[in-house]
Tab-separated table of C-alpha atoms in Angstrom:
chain	number	residue	atom	x	y	z
E	408	MET	CA	150.024	88.132	-2.598
E	409	ASN	CA	151.296	91.055	-0.487
E	410	LYS	CA	154.695	92.445	-1.376
E	411	ARG	CA	157.605	91.110	0.711
E	412	LEU	CA	161.076	92.444	1.440
E	413	ILE	CA	163.711	89.737	0.981
E	414	CYS	CA	167.077	90.543	2.596
E	415	ILE	CA	170.068	88.354	1.762
E	416	ASP	CA	173.595	88.442	3.154
E	417	LEU	CA	176.460	87.877	0.685
E	418	ASP	CA	179.572	86.266	2.223
E	419	GLY	CA	178.812	82.821	3.589
E	420	THR	CA	175.261	83.079	2.257
E	421	LEU	CA	174.495	84.040	-1.351
E	422	MET	CA	178.014	83.925	-2.784
E	423	SER	CA	180.075	80.779	-3.122
E	424	GLN	CA	183.518	80.728	-1.568
E	425	ASP	CA	185.030	81.956	-4.839
E	426	GLY	CA	182.780	85.024	-4.806
E	427	GLN	CA	180.275	83.875	-7.446
E	428	ILE	CA	176.467	83.688	-7.433
E	429	SER	CA	175.325	80.361	-8.874
E	430	GLN	CA	172.839	80.167	-11.735
E	431	ARG	CA	170.263	78.552	-9.464
E	432	ASN	CA	170.589	81.359	-6.904
E	433	GLN	CA	170.311	83.949	-9.674
E	434	GLN	CA	167.180	82.321	-11.058
E	435	ALA	CA	165.604	82.251	-7.594
E	436	LEU	CA	166.320	85.972	-7.106
E	437	LYS	CA	164.815	86.841	-10.490
E	438	LYS	CA	161.697	84.838	-9.641
E	439	CYS	CA	161.285	86.881	-6.443
E	440	LEU	CA	161.353	90.063	-8.500
E	441	LEU	CA	158.891	88.643	-11.041
E	442	MET	CA	156.535	87.793	-8.181
E	443	GLY	CA	156.576	91.462	-7.175
E	444	ASP	CA	158.766	91.135	-4.107
E	445	ILE	CA	161.597	93.511	-3.202
E	446	VAL	CA	165.094	92.012	-3.008
E	447	TYR	CA	168.069	93.549	-1.190
E	448	PHE	CA	171.660	92.399	-0.847
E	449	VAL	CA	172.584	93.179	2.780
E	450	THR	CA	176.307	93.060	3.440
E	451	GLY	CA	179.327	94.407	5.252
E	452	ARG	CA	181.040	94.803	1.878
E	453	PRO	CA	181.394	98.304	0.400
E	454	TYR	CA	178.753	99.773	-1.878
E	455	CYS	CA	180.991	99.616	-4.965
E	456	PHE	CA	181.166	95.818	-4.774
E	457	ALA	CA	177.614	95.095	-3.592
E	458	LYS	CA	175.999	97.333	-6.220
E	459	SER	CA	178.136	95.999	-9.055
E	460	LEU	CA	177.345	92.422	-7.997
E	461	ALA	CA	173.619	93.197	-7.840
E	462	LEU	CA	173.716	94.606	-11.375
E	463	THR	CA	175.134	91.311	-12.681
E	464	VAL	CA	171.907	89.628	-11.572
E	465	ASP	CA	169.185	92.262	-12.044
E	466	SER	CA	169.034	96.052	-11.915
E	467	GLY	CA	165.956	95.771	-9.684
E	468	ILE	CA	167.969	94.428	-6.724
E	469	GLY	CA	168.642	96.977	-3.974
E	470	VAL	CA	171.731	97.225	-1.798
E	471	VAL	CA	172.467	97.699	1.903
E	472	ALA	CA	176.254	97.980	2.198
E	473	GLY	CA	178.845	98.661	4.892
E	474	ASN	CA	176.749	96.905	7.556
E	475	GLY	CA	173.923	99.377	7.083
E	476	SER	CA	175.991	102.545	6.771
E	477	CYS	CA	175.202	102.987	3.073
E	478	TYR	CA	171.937	101.901	1.427
E	479	GLU	CA	169.522	102.616	-1.379
E	480	LYS	CA	166.156	104.145	-0.530
E	481	ASN	CA	163.653	105.960	-2.738
E	482	GLY	CA	166.051	106.076	-5.655
E	483	SER	CA	168.834	107.753	-3.682
E	484	LEU	CA	171.713	106.706	-1.444
E	485	ALA	CA	171.462	107.097	2.334
E	486	ILE	CA	174.908	107.371	3.940
E	487	HIS	CA	175.560	107.463	7.699
E	488	SER	CA	179.158	108.546	8.234
E	489	ILE	CA	181.188	108.151	11.401
E	490	PRO	CA	181.674	111.602	13.012
E	491	GLU	CA	185.054	113.111	12.089
E	492	LYS	CA	185.942	113.506	15.760
E	493	ALA	CA	185.361	109.767	16.288
E	494	VAL	CA	187.520	108.887	13.280
E	495	ARG	CA	190.384	110.922	14.740
E	496	LYS	CA	189.941	109.207	18.123
E	497	PHE	CA	190.043	105.861	16.342
E	498	VAL	CA	193.312	106.785	14.656
E	499	ASP	CA	194.690	107.703	18.100
E	500	CYS	CA	193.860	104.167	19.293
E	501	LEU	CA	195.430	102.738	16.171
E	502	GLU	CA	198.647	104.600	16.817
E	503	GLU	CA	198.821	103.167	20.350
E	504	GLU	CA	197.953	99.570	19.415
E	505	PRO	CA	198.714	98.990	15.715
E	506	VAL	CA	196.439	96.550	13.900
E	507	HIS	CA	195.384	96.497	10.257
E	508	ALA	CA	192.648	99.046	9.557
E	509	PHE	CA	190.950	100.229	6.361
E	510	PHE	CA	188.856	103.420	6.392
E	511	LYS	CA	186.135	103.428	3.728
E	512	SER	CA	184.055	106.212	2.222
E	513	LEU	CA	181.915	105.867	-0.889
E	514	HIS	CA	184.750	106.253	-3.407
E	515	GLU	CA	187.939	106.684	-1.343
E	516	PHE	CA	189.630	104.106	0.909
E	517	TYR	CA	192.450	104.959	3.335
E	518	SER	CA	194.976	102.893	5.297
E	519	HIS	CA	198.318	103.105	7.078
E	520	ASP	CA	198.957	99.577	5.733
E	521	LEU	CA	200.327	98.295	2.480
E	522	TYR	CA	197.820	97.666	-0.300
E	523	ASP	CA	195.773	94.547	0.519
E	524	GLU	CA	193.515	93.071	-2.177
E	525	ARG	CA	191.339	91.375	0.424
E	526	PHE	CA	190.029	94.708	1.710
E	527	LEU	CA	190.603	97.175	-1.158
E	528	TYR	CA	188.843	97.106	-4.513
E	529	ASP	CA	190.754	99.207	-7.084
E	530	ARG	CA	191.565	96.080	-9.106
E	531	MET	CA	187.820	95.706	-9.768
E	532	ASN	CA	187.315	99.165	-11.280
E	533	GLY	CA	187.248	97.594	-14.727
E	534	TRP	CA	184.170	95.656	-13.642
E	535	PHE	CA	182.547	98.438	-11.610
E	536	SER	CA	180.192	100.947	-13.224
E	537	ASP	CA	181.243	104.619	-13.443
E	538	GLU	CA	179.384	105.586	-10.263
E	539	CYS	CA	181.138	102.784	-8.335
E	540	GLN	CA	184.769	103.603	-9.129
E	541	VAL	CA	187.096	103.630	-6.089
E	542	HIS	CA	190.605	104.783	-5.248
E	543	SER	CA	192.817	103.666	-2.366
E	544	HIS	CA	195.338	105.728	-0.408
E	545	VAL	CA	197.758	103.412	1.410
E	546	GLU	CA	200.901	103.602	3.555
E	547	MET	CA	199.610	106.830	5.085
E	548	THR	CA	200.999	108.248	8.305
E	549	PHE	CA	198.647	108.463	11.265
E	550	GLU	CA	198.655	112.238	10.945
E	551	GLU	CA	197.665	111.944	7.283
E	552	LEU	CA	194.820	109.634	8.271
E	553	ARG	CA	193.542	112.201	10.784
E	554	GLU	CA	193.648	114.948	8.189
E	555	LYS	CA	192.503	113.208	5.012
E	556	ALA	CA	190.192	110.321	5.930
E	557	ALA	CA	186.836	112.047	5.361
E	558	ASP	CA	183.200	110.929	5.048
E	559	ILE	CA	184.110	107.518	6.458
E	560	HIS	CA	181.096	105.279	6.946
E	561	LYS	CA	182.904	102.030	7.758
E	562	ILE	CA	186.260	100.946	9.161
E	563	LEU	CA	187.393	97.341	8.744
E	564	VAL	CA	189.813	96.143	11.428
E	565	TYR	CA	191.891	92.995	11.063
E	566	ALA	CA	194.603	91.199	13.067
E	567	GLU	CA	195.687	87.575	13.070
E	568	ASN	CA	196.880	88.038	16.660
E	569	ARG	CA	193.550	87.573	18.438
E	570	GLU	CA	194.731	88.906	21.786
E	571	ARG	CA	196.008	92.072	20.159
E	572	LEU	CA	192.683	92.471	18.350
E	573	LYS	CA	190.738	92.043	21.608
E	574	GLN	CA	192.900	94.636	23.329
E	575	PHE	CA	192.415	97.082	20.486
E	576	GLU	CA	188.668	96.446	20.502
E	577	LYS	CA	188.489	97.296	24.217
E	578	GLU	CA	190.160	100.640	23.564
E	579	ALA	CA	188.016	101.378	20.527
E	580	GLU	CA	184.828	100.628	22.478
E	581	LYS	CA	185.570	103.665	24.644
E	582	ILE	CA	184.747	105.891	21.658
E	583	GLU	CA	181.080	106.667	22.292
E	584	GLU	CA	180.201	107.715	18.737
E	585	ILE	CA	180.910	104.332	17.113
E	586	HIS	CA	179.365	100.870	16.902
E	587	ILE	CA	181.448	97.672	16.616
E	588	SER	CA	180.141	94.506	14.970
E	589	ARG	CA	182.010	91.203	14.985
E	590	TYR	CA	181.718	88.528	12.324
E	591	ASN	CA	184.766	86.359	13.039
E	592	GLU	CA	187.609	86.047	15.543
E	593	ILE	CA	190.223	88.020	13.611
E	594	SER	CA	188.305	91.058	12.361
E	595	PHE	CA	185.467	93.452	13.107
E	596	ASP	CA	183.668	96.396	11.493
E	597	VAL	CA	183.157	99.901	12.841
E	598	THR	CA	180.213	102.119	11.888
E	599	ALA	CA	178.606	105.189	13.434
E	600	LYS	CA	176.695	104.620	16.656
E	601	GLY	CA	173.169	103.375	15.982
E	602	VAL	CA	174.050	102.072	12.523
E	603	ASP	CA	173.629	98.406	11.593
E	604	LYS	CA	171.947	96.177	9.029
E	605	GLY	CA	168.696	96.087	10.977
E	606	LYS	CA	168.296	99.872	11.206
E	607	ALA	CA	168.768	100.174	7.450
E	608	ILE	CA	166.176	97.469	6.769
E	609	ARG	CA	163.709	99.118	9.127
E	610	ASP	CA	164.117	102.432	7.327
E	611	ILE	CA	163.606	100.777	3.940
E	612	ARG	CA	160.555	98.745	4.940
E	613	GLU	CA	158.884	101.709	6.649
E	614	CYS	CA	159.506	103.824	3.574
E	615	ARG	CA	157.977	101.100	1.373
E	616	GLU	CA	155.166	100.491	3.914
E	617	ILE	CA	156.073	96.836	4.365
E	618	PRO	CA	155.167	95.274	7.739
E	619	ARG	CA	157.861	93.513	9.733
E	620	GLU	CA	156.161	90.130	9.288
E	621	ALA	CA	156.642	90.472	5.510
E	622	VAL	CA	160.437	90.745	5.842
E	623	ILE	CA	162.456	87.598	5.064
E	624	ALA	CA	166.118	87.522	6.109
E	625	ILE	CA	168.750	84.938	5.116
E	626	GLY	CA	172.193	84.982	6.738
E	627	ASP	CA	174.935	83.076	8.494
E	628	ALA	CA	176.901	85.195	11.009
E	629	SER	CA	176.617	87.346	14.110
E	630	ASN	CA	176.648	90.606	12.144
E	631	ASP	CA	173.359	89.395	10.629
E	632	LEU	CA	171.630	89.461	14.030
E	633	PRO	CA	170.330	93.051	13.615
E	634	MET	CA	168.901	91.994	10.234
E	635	PHE	CA	167.188	88.988	11.792
E	636	ARG	CA	165.645	91.182	14.489
E	637	GLU	CA	163.843	93.139	11.776
E	638	ALA	CA	162.522	90.030	9.983
E	639	GLY	CA	159.270	88.144	10.296
E	640	ILE	CA	160.867	85.029	8.798
E	641	ARG	CA	164.494	84.231	9.675
E	642	ILE	CA	166.410	81.641	7.644
E	643	ALA	CA	169.884	80.418	8.610
E	644	MET	CA	172.403	78.941	6.222
E	645	GLY	CA	173.529	75.383	6.895
E	646	ASN	CA	177.044	76.732	7.431
E	647	ALA	CA	175.859	79.271	10.020
E	648	GLU	CA	177.009	79.275	13.623
E	649	SER	CA	174.849	77.088	15.887
E	650	SER	CA	173.630	80.147	17.822
E	651	ILE	CA	172.356	81.651	14.556
E	652	ARG	CA	170.608	78.437	13.524
E	653	GLN	CA	168.858	78.224	16.914
E	654	LEU	CA	167.584	81.790	16.554
E	655	CYS	CA	166.092	81.263	13.098
E	656	ASP	CA	162.783	79.758	11.997
E	657	TRP	CA	164.495	77.187	9.841
E	658	THR	CA	167.866	76.235	8.348
E	659	THR	CA	168.544	75.782	4.655
E	660	ALA	CA	171.505	74.109	2.901
E	661	VAL	CA	175.084	75.414	3.009
E	662	GLN	CA	176.245	78.178	0.666
E	663	GLU	CA	177.972	75.778	-1.741
E	664	GLU	CA	174.715	73.819	-2.174
E	665	ASP	CA	172.573	76.820	-3.204
E	666	GLY	CA	171.052	77.244	0.234
E	667	VAL	CA	169.528	80.614	-0.716
E	668	ALA	CA	167.757	79.205	-3.778
E	669	LEU	CA	166.445	76.240	-1.800
E	670	ALA	CA	165.081	78.573	0.892
E	671	LEU	CA	163.361	80.855	-1.630
E	672	GLU	CA	161.916	77.899	-3.534
E	673	LYS	CA	160.505	76.549	-0.261
E	674	LEU	CA	159.143	79.967	0.596
E	675	TYR	CA	157.227	80.230	-2.680
E	676	ARG	CA	155.883	76.679	-2.437
E	677	LYS	CA	154.339	77.681	0.894
């Protein structure tokens, strides 16, 4: 059997709603590795979390984090940072139309907001390996953000006021050096222009000499679309948006019913 590249989203896909990977899903992932296939977690989450989660299952699992801005390739880490000039422009927009924003580099996170456990990960340092330790700088002034937020490869933007978020997004879209990806109605991610999950997967598969038709992608949301475009087999979760399910080759069960494991088991039966 030719080697395949199996790309799996985390939130809404592999992980349950409480952030766990079920035993059945873990067993299915390990079987993929035993069969000689390559497995990657592909997520908008930061590298510190995605890598640490992968290590709880198997050290052979690779990671694409930050919506493709940070990923493992050839035993090293490829990082595509947002240009510093674009980060400063983004802070200018933030000062004009305040929403919640979290600027993320590999080990340092920055925000003008209060500490928010939903988007910052210091509390997990006890679980993270040494190379995944992180530190957050919060309640910063906008001027401090301009000066100190360096090597940023992803910005998470959040606002419960949807109209305010849309207005901010319109202003941010004027910054030519960035790319915006939506995954729900109250938040979006910012990466450097030309950076997304699909570009990272393409780079990995070309490096490993894996044809596009041997790429399997499993996901549930609109920020998975670039990943699906790079896949020969596209599998939607049962909890995915209808537009995602229509795009994919087939739909598996919902995340809480081990949809990933069921899809992989079906794949190997074929």
